[in-house]
Structures are given as C-alpha cells and as structure tokens.
C-alpha cells in the first residue's frame, strides 16, 4: 500500500541518545517536501542536525515555536518533569499556543499520571488536538538501526492508529508497533515490560552465580536454561555473564546497551505504578534497591543494566579458571 500520510510539517523535541537517531530516520525517509522543526534545550545538537539536513531540518527557539510551525509533534525527553515543561510551560510550552487539530506524540518513558495530566490539559483546552503516549523499546542501537518497538497508548480502533503506525514505521519495526488499548497504557505496558526484564536480569545473575560457584561452566548453564523451563532472552542474547553470548553487552565490558541508571528510573516508575493500582509487588522493593545500588556504584554506573551481575559479585574472569575448553 502506498503511504497515505504526508506529514508535510513535523516537529521533534528532545534530540538525545534516542531522539537524535529517531529524527535522523524521519529526515531521511519522510517525503522530500516535508519540513521538520526541532528543539532541544542543548543547542549544540540542534545545530548539528540542522547542519546535517540543510533546507529540511530547521531550528526552533522553543517547544512553543515548534508547535506554531508544524501539524505533528514528537517529544523524547528524559522524565515526567521535562514532559510537563515541554507541553505545559505557560510561556514556552507546546500548549501555550493554539494546537487545535494537531497530532502530539510523547515517546518519553515517564509515569502514567503525568502523561494523563498532559492529555487531560490538552483535551480540556484543545478538544480537537490528539495526544498519545508512545514509549519505545530497543535502546540506542535499535534507534540507530530503525528497529525500535512502539507501545501506543490507544485502542486498535483509534482513528489515528494508521497515521501513527505509518510515522512510527519510519523509525521502527512495523510488527512491533503495538496499540495497547487506551491513554497511558503504552506507558503501563513499557513499565511492566522493564520491570519484568529487570527482575529477570537479577534472577539470571544470581542463578548463574550459584551454578558457577557450584562448579558449572556458564556455557553449560546457558544451554541448560535454554533447554529447560528458565529459557528467556536475558539468559540468551543479553547474558549478564561475559563471554557466554558474544554479542551480549556483558561481552563488550557492558559498554553498549541500556544504562543501569535508566533501568533504575524505569524500575522505580514501575514500582510506583504497581502501588498506585494496588498490585501485589513482592520483588519491587528489593529490585529497586539493587538497581539503585548498582546505579551509584562506580564499577557499574553508565554501563548496561545487566552489569547487575557484577554488582551482585558474579565472577567475570571465569575463562581464566577453566581449562580453555
Ligand atoms: P537523553 O538524556 O540522551 O536525551 C534527552 C534529551 O532531551 C536531551 O538532549 C535533553 O537536552 C533534552 N531535553 C531535556 N529537557 C528538555 C526540554 N525541557 N525541552 C527540550 N529538550 C529537553 O535521554 P534518552 O536516552 O534519549 O531518553 C529519552 C527517553 O527515552 C527517556 O524517557 C528514556 O527513559 C527513554 N528510553 C531510553 C532508552 C535508551 O536506551 N537510552 C531506551 C528506551 C527508552
């Protein structure tokens, strides 16, 4: 099917580790007539992308300025406070100008309450505008490759779903663009996913450690988990023990991947969400304490979150202690 949506004007706010590669895909793939306006509080990155795409990507002076130039806006900023400021700042925010009929998509991973508060404000003041939460998964590597997943805060029957899917498929895998049911449910899905992934990484680190201390080779353990009931992608592709899976972040010194501080942030948001909705959450506090400690530990900070194996005392130089088999 040919693209039914043109996106003649598009705004992108927040050009960090994720936003910049996402914007780059849009600048490369949108029709040549499309004009893109960008804003970030860090001016350097704005200047860089404008220089990279002259006559295509334009510098805006604020989130409000972006909103005045475009019909569709994507935002990708760190936390709820930044999302609030980008949308609701009375002088420079997106909502400080008339945004009637505009399509607004927030891809940041934030708390559901902030997202709903922004949506409510927009619905009350600009009923003809549409706001969606649409957090992503797949990390910086996925953003660069254009393979990220989007968890959309809307129903499959939402009138904008095709339009949103078309836009997101320029930055991610179409089959991984998932409408999650309604407002803020994209975030609820993302937070429960990261909670599960974070808990598995801790359990996986502990399980490898106890097996290895008992005398098992981690490669044998990995085969056992894969063949047994413990099989999961953290034990396989993201194995926390170095040199079991060559492409896992651990095998590269935990350098590439999902930073432990981001896992701490998402985990904390998930634990708060569990409390808010009355979910019994016995692993939450201990998991949060573990990622909190790892985030503050100099040996782990800024590294892939599976460095929790190191934080928990797992042996990394196991190859030196095997007979080279
Ligand atoms: P980042 O810190 O690299 O980038 C955020 C950008 O937002 C920065 O350039 C910053 O200057 C800008 N910004 C902050 N406040 C702003 C404001 N008020 N107005 C305009 N720009 C502002 O963060 P990131 O890694 O790109 O993450 C962005 C979001 O995506 C976060 O919510 C994060 O949890 C989520 N996420 C990150 C990853 C990842 O692997 N990095 C993966 C999935 C989801």
mmCIF file of C-alpha atoms and ligand atoms in Angstrom, residues 13-19 39-42 45 76-79 82 85-86 107-109 136-137 139-140 190 257-258 262 265-266, ligand 1:
data_model
loop_
_atom_site.group_PDB
_atom_site.id
_atom_site.type_symbol
_atom_site.label_atom_id
_atom_site.label_comp_id
_atom_site.label_asym_id
_atom_site.label_seq_id
_atom_site.Cartn_x
_atom_site.Cartn_y
_atom_site.Cartn_z
ATOM 1 C CA UNK A 13 11.598 17.931 20.674
ATOM 2 C CA UNK A 14 14.419 16.211 22.582
ATOM 3 C CA UNK A 15 17.384 15.154 20.492
ATOM 4 C CA UNK A 16 19.290 12.987 22.948
ATOM 5 C CA UNK A 17 20.606 9.436 22.690
ATOM 6 C CA UNK A 18 17.239 8.206 21.369
ATOM 7 C CA UNK A 19 15.708 11.318 19.834
ATOM 8 C CA UNK A 39 14.062 21.964 19.586
ATOM 9 C CA UNK A 40 16.283 20.834 22.440
ATOM 10 C CA UNK A 41 17.496 22.782 25.462
ATOM 11 C CA UNK A 42 21.001 21.676 24.363
ATOM 12 C CA UNK A 45 22.700 19.018 18.958
ATOM 13 C CA UNK A 76 11.504 12.402 23.505
ATOM 14 C CA UNK A 77 12.755 13.850 26.792
ATOM 15 C CA UNK A 78 14.064 12.141 29.945
ATOM 16 C CA UNK A 79 11.435 12.387 32.700
ATOM 17 C CA UNK A 82 10.543 17.532 31.318
ATOM 18 C CA UNK A 85 7.603 21.592 30.963
ATOM 19 C CA UNK A 86 7.667 20.872 27.206
ATOM 20 C CA UNK A 107 7.725 8.821 23.295
ATOM 21 C CA UNK A 108 9.415 9.502 26.664
ATOM 22 C CA UNK A 109 9.284 6.825 29.374
ATOM 23 C CA UNK A 136 9.731 2.869 22.838
ATOM 24 C CA UNK A 137 11.881 -0.181 23.437
ATOM 25 C CA UNK A 139 17.626 1.060 23.063
ATOM 26 C CA UNK A 140 20.023 3.362 21.283
ATOM 27 C CA UNK A 190 6.505 -0.363 28.812
ATOM 28 C CA UNK A 257 23.171 -1.338 25.988
ATOM 29 C CA UNK A 258 20.559 0.023 28.359
ATOM 30 C CA UNK A 262 17.715 4.144 33.074
ATOM 31 C CA UNK A 265 14.426 5.005 36.655
ATOM 32 C CA UNK A 266 12.010 2.694 34.818
HETATM 33 P P1 LIG B 1 18.895 11.752 26.778
HETATM 34 O O1 LIG B 1 19.143 12.330 28.125
HETATM 35 O O2 LIG B 1 20.034 11.220 25.985
HETATM 36 O O3 LIG B 1 18.145 12.850 25.854
HETATM 37 C C1 LIG B 1 17.113 13.667 26.288
HETATM 38 C C2 LIG B 1 17.167 14.962 25.527
HETATM 39 O O4 LIG B 1 16.076 15.783 25.951
HETATM 40 C C3 LIG B 1 18.447 15.754 25.785
HETATM 41 O O5 LIG B 1 19.042 16.129 24.555
HETATM 42 C C4 LIG B 1 17.973 16.965 26.589
HETATM 43 O O6 LIG B 1 18.751 18.126 26.365
HETATM 44 C C5 LIG B 1 16.559 17.112 26.058
HETATM 45 N N1 LIG B 1 15.674 17.855 26.953
HETATM 46 C C6 LIG B 1 15.550 17.757 28.299
HETATM 47 N N2 LIG B 1 14.626 18.622 28.741
HETATM 48 C C7 LIG B 1 14.162 19.278 27.657
HETATM 49 C C8 LIG B 1 13.200 20.312 27.483
HETATM 50 N N3 LIG B 1 12.524 20.819 28.512
HETATM 51 N N4 LIG B 1 12.992 20.764 26.221
HETATM 52 C C9 LIG B 1 13.675 20.259 25.173
HETATM 53 N N5 LIG B 1 14.592 19.286 25.286
HETATM 54 C C10 LIG B 1 14.833 18.815 26.511
HETATM 55 O O7 LIG B 1 17.778 10.622 27.000
HETATM 56 P P2 LIG B 1 17.440 9.405 26.016
HETATM 57 O O8 LIG B 1 18.328 8.254 26.335
HETATM 58 O O9 LIG B 1 17.317 9.905 24.629
HETATM 59 O O10 LIG B 1 16.000 9.006 26.600
HETATM 60 C C11 LIG B 1 14.832 9.752 26.307
HETATM 61 C C12 LIG B 1 13.640 8.971 26.841
HETATM 62 O O11 LIG B 1 13.592 7.697 26.185
HETATM 63 C C13 LIG B 1 13.706 8.673 28.346
HETATM 64 O O12 LIG B 1 12.436 8.782 28.916
HETATM 65 C C14 LIG B 1 14.229 7.244 28.393
HETATM 66 O O13 LIG B 1 13.825 6.563 29.561
HETATM 67 C C15 LIG B 1 13.587 6.661 27.153
HETATM 68 N N6 LIG B 1 14.304 5.495 26.586
HETATM 69 C C16 LIG B 1 15.655 5.497 26.525
HETATM 70 C C17 LIG B 1 16.313 4.372 26.018
HETATM 71 C C18 LIG B 1 17.825 4.337 25.937
HETATM 72 O O14 LIG B 1 18.377 3.219 25.770
HETATM 73 N N7 LIG B 1 18.522 5.459 26.037
HETATM 74 C C19 LIG B 1 15.571 3.267 25.566
HETATM 75 C C20 LIG B 1 14.185 3.317 25.603
HETATM 76 C C21 LIG B 1 13.552 4.443 26.127
#
